[in-house]
Amino acid sequence: MALACALWLAGDTCRPAAAEAAWDNLFALPSPQATEKAYETEPEEVPAPGDVRIEVVRHEREPGEPRRVLIYHTHTWEAYEPTEEDTYTPTERWRTKDNQHNVVRVGEELARELTALGFEVVHDTTAHEPPNLDTAYTRSLQTLEAYSARGETFDCYIDLHRDAYVESMAGSNSVQDGGKSLPHIMLLIGTGTGTSGGEAFAQKPNWQVNIVLAQKITDALNAQVEGLAYPVKTKTGRFNQHVSEGAVLIEVGNNMNTLREALDAMPYLARAIDEATRS
């Protein structure tokens, strides 16, 4: 995958200042009616014995070959605020193992939109949360490792999530376009400069490349609807983005958004990915 674009980076984040403190303290959500455990901070990323490793293979497309995208979900059971249209049996508040009502359904919609744009899409619906949500990243890494072992490569690896609501975040919880309410979308890139279990990561992401793709997608989203995407967020974890260049984590809305809002945002996200991966 060729990513010809000047590197964009402004410190650790370009998130609005009013929201930054809240983002970095997701375990202290102030509103009882909107409180959820927030695992996007990748707690400890507990490694398998020997620190699970995966060979990084760069995929170069032949002329005319379709772009390949893998969509998967480390936090498979993340769900949205229930509505009359979207009712579900929760495993806990804002989580359900019913894939018609969690982020898997959103991934299904994104896969459909990308396929219509000419992508070859693999949507992996493996449930990585059980038996322990804290070690979900270890299991999603094993899923990625299995694709690598089969010799499969992709132009873009998307770990699709929904975010946790933070009351003090600046601005509205959604944006409007053409009569539709759309949730904010945010891309998160791991630098791998942190630690796991007190030790430095043995393998680190090529985050300087991954952030270029993330910024392209963000720019393409905001070109469609101003404010649709938050600025790209960087964290010191690696979020399994060491598996390949072109790996991103995408947060579609938060637990106070609705599934309908998330689904309605997928054509916008698909078009942004299409534009970002053309170069």
GROMACS .gro file of C-alpha atoms in nm:
model
  279
    1MET     CA    1   0.000   0.000   0.000
    2ALA     CA    2   0.150   0.330  -0.102
    3LEU     CA    3   0.092   0.617   0.139
    4ALA     CA    4   0.242   0.926  -0.020
    5CYS     CA    5   0.161   1.211   0.216
    6ALA     CA    6   0.356   1.445   0.443
    7LEU     CA    7   0.355   1.328   0.804
    8TRP     CA    8   0.105   1.512   1.023
    9LEU     CA    9   0.179   1.524   1.390
   10ALA     CA   10   0.127   1.777   1.664
   11GLY     CA   11   0.253   1.629   1.987
   12ASP     CA   12   0.049   1.356   2.145
   13THR     CA   13  -0.286   1.490   2.034
   14CYS     CA   14  -0.477   1.766   1.863
   15ARG     CA   15  -0.801   1.701   2.046
   16PRO     CA   16  -0.980   2.018   2.169
   17ALA     CA   17  -0.815   2.135   2.490
   18ALA     CA   18  -1.140   2.126   2.684
   19ALA     CA   19  -1.177   1.759   2.604
   20GLU     CA   20  -0.820   1.647   2.656
   21ALA     CA   21  -0.823   1.613   3.033
   22ALA     CA   22  -1.146   1.418   3.015
   23TRP     CA   23  -1.013   1.182   2.750
   24ASP     CA   24  -0.710   1.095   2.958
   25ASN     CA   25  -0.926   1.024   3.263
   26LEU     CA   26  -1.188   0.798   3.112
   27PHE     CA   27  -1.213   0.595   3.429
   28ALA     CA   28  -1.366   0.895   3.610
   29LEU     CA   29  -1.681   0.965   3.412
   30PRO     CA   30  -1.885   1.221   3.605
   31SER     CA   31  -2.241   1.141   3.498
   32PRO     CA   32  -2.406   0.834   3.661
   33GLN     CA   33  -2.653   0.796   3.376
   34ALA     CA   34  -2.369   0.789   3.126
   35THR     CA   35  -2.108   0.588   3.311
   36GLU     CA   36  -1.933   0.295   3.151
   37LYS     CA   37  -1.601   0.123   3.197
   38ALA     CA   38  -1.377   0.265   2.928
   39TYR     CA   39  -1.131   0.008   2.800
   40GLU     CA   40  -0.998   0.202   2.502
   41THR     CA   41  -0.700   0.295   2.719
   42GLU     CA   42  -0.579  -0.061   2.648
   43PRO     CA   43  -0.527  -0.161   3.014
   44GLU     CA   44  -0.190  -0.336   3.039
   45GLU     CA   45  -0.248  -0.515   2.703
   46VAL     CA   46  -0.168  -0.843   2.879
   47PRO     CA   47   0.064  -1.038   2.646
   48ALA     CA   48   0.058  -1.407   2.579
   49PRO     CA   49   0.370  -1.599   2.684
   50GLY     CA   50   0.670  -1.470   2.493
   51ASP     CA   51   0.477  -1.159   2.382
   52VAL     CA   52   0.266  -1.284   2.089
   53ARG     CA   53   0.448  -1.200   1.768
   54ILE     CA   54   0.332  -1.154   1.416
   55GLU     CA   55   0.529  -1.114   1.097
   56VAL     CA   56   0.470  -0.780   0.929
   57VAL     CA   57   0.412  -0.830   0.558
   58ARG     CA   58   0.371  -0.526   0.336
   59HIS     CA   59   0.113  -0.575   0.067
   60GLU     CA   60   0.184  -0.423  -0.273
   61ARG     CA   61  -0.119  -0.424  -0.502
   62GLU     CA   62  -0.090  -0.520  -0.863
   63PRO     CA   63  -0.250  -0.278  -1.113
   64GLY     CA   64  -0.625  -0.334  -1.114
   65GLU     CA   65  -0.620  -0.542  -0.796
   66PRO     CA   66  -0.895  -0.438  -0.551
   67ARG     CA   67  -0.798  -0.277  -0.225
   68ARG     CA   68  -0.838  -0.521   0.064
   69VAL     CA   69  -0.972  -0.421   0.404
   70LEU     CA   70  -0.999  -0.624   0.723
   71ILE     CA   71  -1.261  -0.509   0.973
   72TYR     CA   72  -1.252  -0.667   1.318
   73HIS     CA   73  -1.359  -0.576   1.670
   74THR     CA   74  -1.138  -0.614   1.977
   75HIS     CA   75  -1.432  -0.503   2.195
   76THR     CA   76  -1.694  -0.698   2.008
   77TRP     CA   77  -1.988  -0.642   2.240
   78GLU     CA   78  -1.978  -0.263   2.261
   79ALA     CA   79  -2.330  -0.131   2.203
   80TYR     CA   80  -2.515   0.199   2.195
   81GLU     CA   81  -2.792   0.369   2.390
   82PRO     CA   82  -3.105   0.150   2.353
   83THR     CA   83  -3.402   0.298   2.166
   84GLU     CA   84  -3.743   0.172   2.056
   85GLU     CA   85  -3.583   0.085   1.723
   86ASP     CA   86  -3.279  -0.075   1.884
   87THR     CA   87  -3.363  -0.282   2.191
   88TYR     CA   88  -3.134  -0.559   2.305
   89THR     CA   89  -3.053  -0.789   2.595
   90PRO     CA   90  -2.743  -0.642   2.760
   91THR     CA   91  -2.453  -0.843   2.895
   92GLU     CA   92  -2.391  -0.529   3.100
   93ARG     CA   93  -2.497  -0.171   3.040
   94TRP     CA   94  -2.417  -0.062   2.683
   95ARG     CA   95  -2.283  -0.406   2.590
   96THR     CA   96  -2.452  -0.700   2.422
   97LYS     CA   97  -2.341  -1.022   2.257
   98ASP     CA   98  -2.623  -0.983   2.003
   99ASN     CA   99  -2.432  -0.891   1.688
  100GLN     CA  100  -2.736  -0.722   1.537
  101HIS     CA  101  -2.717  -0.459   1.810
  102ASN     CA  102  -2.347  -0.402   1.879
  103VAL     CA  103  -2.044  -0.274   1.687
  104VAL     CA  104  -2.043  -0.588   1.474
  105ARG     CA  105  -2.361  -0.456   1.311
  106VAL     CA  106  -2.181  -0.128   1.242
  107GLY     CA  107  -1.889  -0.320   1.092
  108GLU     CA  108  -2.133  -0.512   0.875
  109GLU     CA  109  -2.268  -0.185   0.739
  110LEU     CA  110  -1.920  -0.047   0.677
  111ALA     CA  111  -1.825  -0.367   0.495
  112ARG     CA  112  -2.133  -0.334   0.274
  113GLU     CA  113  -2.053   0.028   0.188
  114LEU     CA  114  -1.687  -0.047   0.113
  115THR     CA  115  -1.779  -0.344  -0.105
  116ALA     CA  116  -2.008  -0.118  -0.307
  117LEU     CA  117  -1.708   0.110  -0.364
  118GLY     CA  118  -1.502  -0.176  -0.506
  119PHE     CA  119  -1.309  -0.294  -0.201
  120GLU     CA  120  -1.254  -0.657  -0.114
  121VAL     CA  121  -1.361  -0.671   0.250
  122VAL     CA  122  -1.316  -0.934   0.519
  123HIS     CA  123  -1.534  -0.869   0.824
  124ASP     CA  124  -1.416  -1.081   1.114
  125THR     CA  125  -1.686  -1.114   1.381
  126THR     CA  126  -1.485  -1.317   1.632
  127ALA     CA  127  -1.591  -1.233   1.989
  128HIS     CA  128  -1.270  -1.123   2.159
  129GLU     CA  129  -1.420  -1.002   2.488
  130PRO     CA  130  -1.487  -1.333   2.665
  131PRO     CA  131  -1.371  -1.461   2.900
  132ASN     CA  132  -1.214  -1.136   3.024
  133LEU     CA  133  -1.249  -0.796   2.864
  134ASP     CA  134  -0.914  -0.682   3.002
  135THR     CA  135  -0.729  -0.932   2.779
  136ALA     CA  136  -0.932  -0.875   2.462
  137TYR     CA  137  -0.634  -0.724   2.280
  138THR     CA  138  -0.437  -1.044   2.329
  139ARG     CA  139  -0.713  -1.244   2.161
  140SER     CA  140  -0.764  -1.000   1.875
  141LEU     CA  141  -0.389  -1.019   1.813
  142GLN     CA  142  -0.424  -1.395   1.781
  143THR     CA  143  -0.696  -1.338   1.521
  144LEU     CA  144  -0.465  -1.110   1.324
  145GLU     CA  145  -0.183  -1.361   1.360
  146ALA     CA  146  -0.405  -1.629   1.206
  147TYR     CA  147  -0.459  -1.417   0.893
  148SER     CA  148  -0.085  -1.361   0.865
  149ALA     CA  149  -0.019  -1.735   0.900
  150ARG     CA  150  -0.250  -1.794   0.603
  151GLY     CA  151  -0.055  -1.542   0.399
  152GLU     CA  152  -0.338  -1.289   0.391
  153THR     CA  153  -0.247  -0.922   0.371
  154PHE     CA  154  -0.463  -0.611   0.364
  155ASP     CA  155  -0.427  -0.249   0.265
  156CYS     CA  156  -0.614  -0.139   0.574
  157TYR     CA  157  -0.670  -0.309   0.911
  158ILE     CA  158  -0.964  -0.152   1.096
  159ASP     CA  159  -1.034  -0.226   1.461
  160LEU     CA  160  -1.386  -0.081   1.484
  161HIS     CA  161  -1.510   0.036   1.823
  162ARG     CA  162  -1.755   0.271   1.982
  163ASP     CA  163  -1.620   0.521   2.232
  164ALA     CA  164  -1.715   0.588   2.595
  165TYR     CA  165  -1.910   0.905   2.666
  166VAL     CA  166  -1.732   1.176   2.864
  167GLU     CA  167  -1.965   1.448   2.989
  168SER     CA  168  -1.703   1.721   2.989
  169MET     CA  169  -1.605   1.675   2.625
  170ALA     CA  170  -1.654   1.997   2.432
  171GLY     CA  171  -1.933   2.037   2.180
  172SER     CA  172  -2.237   1.839   2.075
  173ASN     CA  173  -2.255   1.461   2.087
  174SER     CA  174  -2.350   1.451   1.717
  175VAL     CA  175  -2.351   1.653   1.396
  176GLN     CA  176  -2.635   1.705   1.151
  177ASP     CA  177  -2.630   1.646   0.777
  178GLY     CA  178  -2.922   1.616   0.539
  179GLY     CA  179  -3.167   1.559   0.821
  180LYS     CA  180  -2.955   1.283   0.974
  181SER     CA  181  -2.789   1.286   1.313
  182LEU     CA  182  -2.435   1.149   1.287
  183PRO     CA  183  -2.200   1.053   1.571
  184HIS     CA  184  -1.851   1.191   1.590
  185ILE     CA  185  -1.584   0.956   1.457
  186MET     CA  186  -1.231   0.944   1.591
  187LEU     CA  187  -0.922   0.756   1.478
  188LEU     CA  188  -0.672   0.640   1.737
  189ILE     CA  189  -0.310   0.553   1.665
  190GLY     CA  190  -0.079   0.367   1.904
  191THR     CA  191   0.288   0.460   1.910
  192GLY     CA  192   0.403   0.159   2.111
  193THR     CA  193   0.626   0.382   2.323
  194GLY     CA  194   0.457   0.270   2.645
  195THR     CA  195   0.492  -0.055   2.835
  196SER     CA  196   0.306  -0.380   2.888
  197GLY     CA  197   0.342  -0.548   3.225
  198GLY     CA  198   0.613  -0.295   3.310
  199GLU     CA  199   0.827  -0.384   3.008
  200ALA     CA  200   0.869  -0.208   2.675
  201PHE     CA  201   0.687  -0.357   2.379
  202ALA     CA  202   0.913  -0.597   2.188
  203GLN     CA  203   0.745  -0.499   1.862
  204LYS     CA  204   0.631  -0.146   1.792
  205PRO     CA  205   0.392  -0.007   1.531
  206ASN     CA  206   0.519   0.197   1.239
  207TRP     CA  207   0.292   0.465   1.374
  208GLN     CA  208   0.446   0.743   1.164
  209VAL     CA  209   0.295   0.568   0.861
  210ASN     CA  210  -0.030   0.469   1.030
  211ILE     CA  211  -0.099   0.825   1.144
  212VAL     CA  212  -0.074   0.949   0.786
  213LEU     CA  213  -0.358   0.717   0.687
  214ALA     CA  214  -0.556   0.817   0.996
  215GLN     CA  215  -0.516   1.185   0.915
  216LYS     CA  216  -0.624   1.130   0.555
  217ILE     CA  217  -0.941   0.954   0.670
  218THR     CA  218  -1.008   1.228   0.925
  219ASP     CA  219  -0.964   1.502   0.667
  220ALA     CA  220  -1.191   1.322   0.420
  221LEU     CA  221  -1.463   1.287   0.686
  222ASN     CA  222  -1.450   1.654   0.776
  223ALA     CA  223  -1.453   1.753   0.410
  224GLN     CA  224  -1.794   1.585   0.387
  225VAL     CA  225  -1.938   1.727   0.710
  226GLU     CA  226  -1.755   1.985   0.918
  227GLY     CA  227  -1.680   1.847   1.263
  228LEU     CA  228  -1.782   1.489   1.182
  229ALA     CA  229  -1.440   1.360   1.287
  230TYR     CA  230  -1.243   1.451   1.594
  231PRO     CA  231  -0.870   1.513   1.550
  232VAL     CA  232  -0.657   1.200   1.540
  233LYS     CA  233  -0.565   1.075   1.887
  234THR     CA  234  -0.231   0.913   1.970
  235LYS     CA  235  -0.168   0.692   2.274
  236THR     CA  236   0.145   0.517   2.397
  237GLY     CA  237  -0.005   0.168   2.370
  238ARG     CA  238   0.017  -0.019   2.043
  239PHE     CA  239  -0.342  -0.148   2.003
  240ASN     CA  240  -0.212  -0.433   1.785
  241GLN     CA  241  -0.114  -0.180   1.518
  242HIS     CA  242   0.232  -0.335   1.501
  243VAL     CA  243   0.083  -0.607   1.279
  244SER     CA  244   0.112  -0.397   0.964
  245GLU     CA  245   0.126  -0.054   0.816
  246GLY     CA  246  -0.225   0.069   0.745
  247ALA     CA  247  -0.359  -0.035   1.088
  248VAL     CA  248  -0.602   0.202   1.259
  249LEU     CA  249  -0.851   0.197   1.545
  250ILE     CA  250  -1.176   0.377   1.465
  251GLU     CA  251  -1.425   0.490   1.729
  252VAL     CA  252  -1.777   0.539   1.589
  253GLY     CA  253  -1.973   0.751   1.833
  254ASN     CA  254  -2.007   0.668   2.201
  255ASN     CA  255  -2.246   0.484   2.430
  256MET     CA  256  -2.482   0.783   2.442
  257ASN     CA  257  -2.526   0.775   2.063
  258THR     CA  258  -2.769   0.534   1.898
  259LEU     CA  259  -2.711   0.243   1.666
  260ARG     CA  260  -2.909   0.427   1.397
  261GLU     CA  261  -2.670   0.721   1.417
  262ALA     CA  262  -2.371   0.488   1.388
  263LEU     CA  263  -2.518   0.306   1.088
  264ASP     CA  264  -2.602   0.634   0.915
  265ALA     CA  265  -2.238   0.741   0.948
  266MET     CA  266  -2.100   0.442   0.759
  267PRO     CA  267  -2.144   0.579   0.404
  268TYR     CA  268  -1.938   0.881   0.512
  269LEU     CA  269  -1.668   0.664   0.667
  270ALA     CA  270  -1.655   0.436   0.363
  271ARG     CA  271  -1.612   0.731   0.128
  272ALA     CA  272  -1.337   0.870   0.350
  273ILE     CA  273  -1.151   0.536   0.350
  274ASP     CA  274  -1.194   0.517  -0.026
  275GLU     CA  275  -1.038   0.859  -0.074
  276ALA     CA  276  -0.760   0.799   0.180
  277THR     CA  277  -0.645   0.469   0.029
  278ARG     CA  278  -0.639   0.578  -0.334
  279SER     CA  279  -0.290   0.727  -0.315
   0.00000   0.00000   0.00000
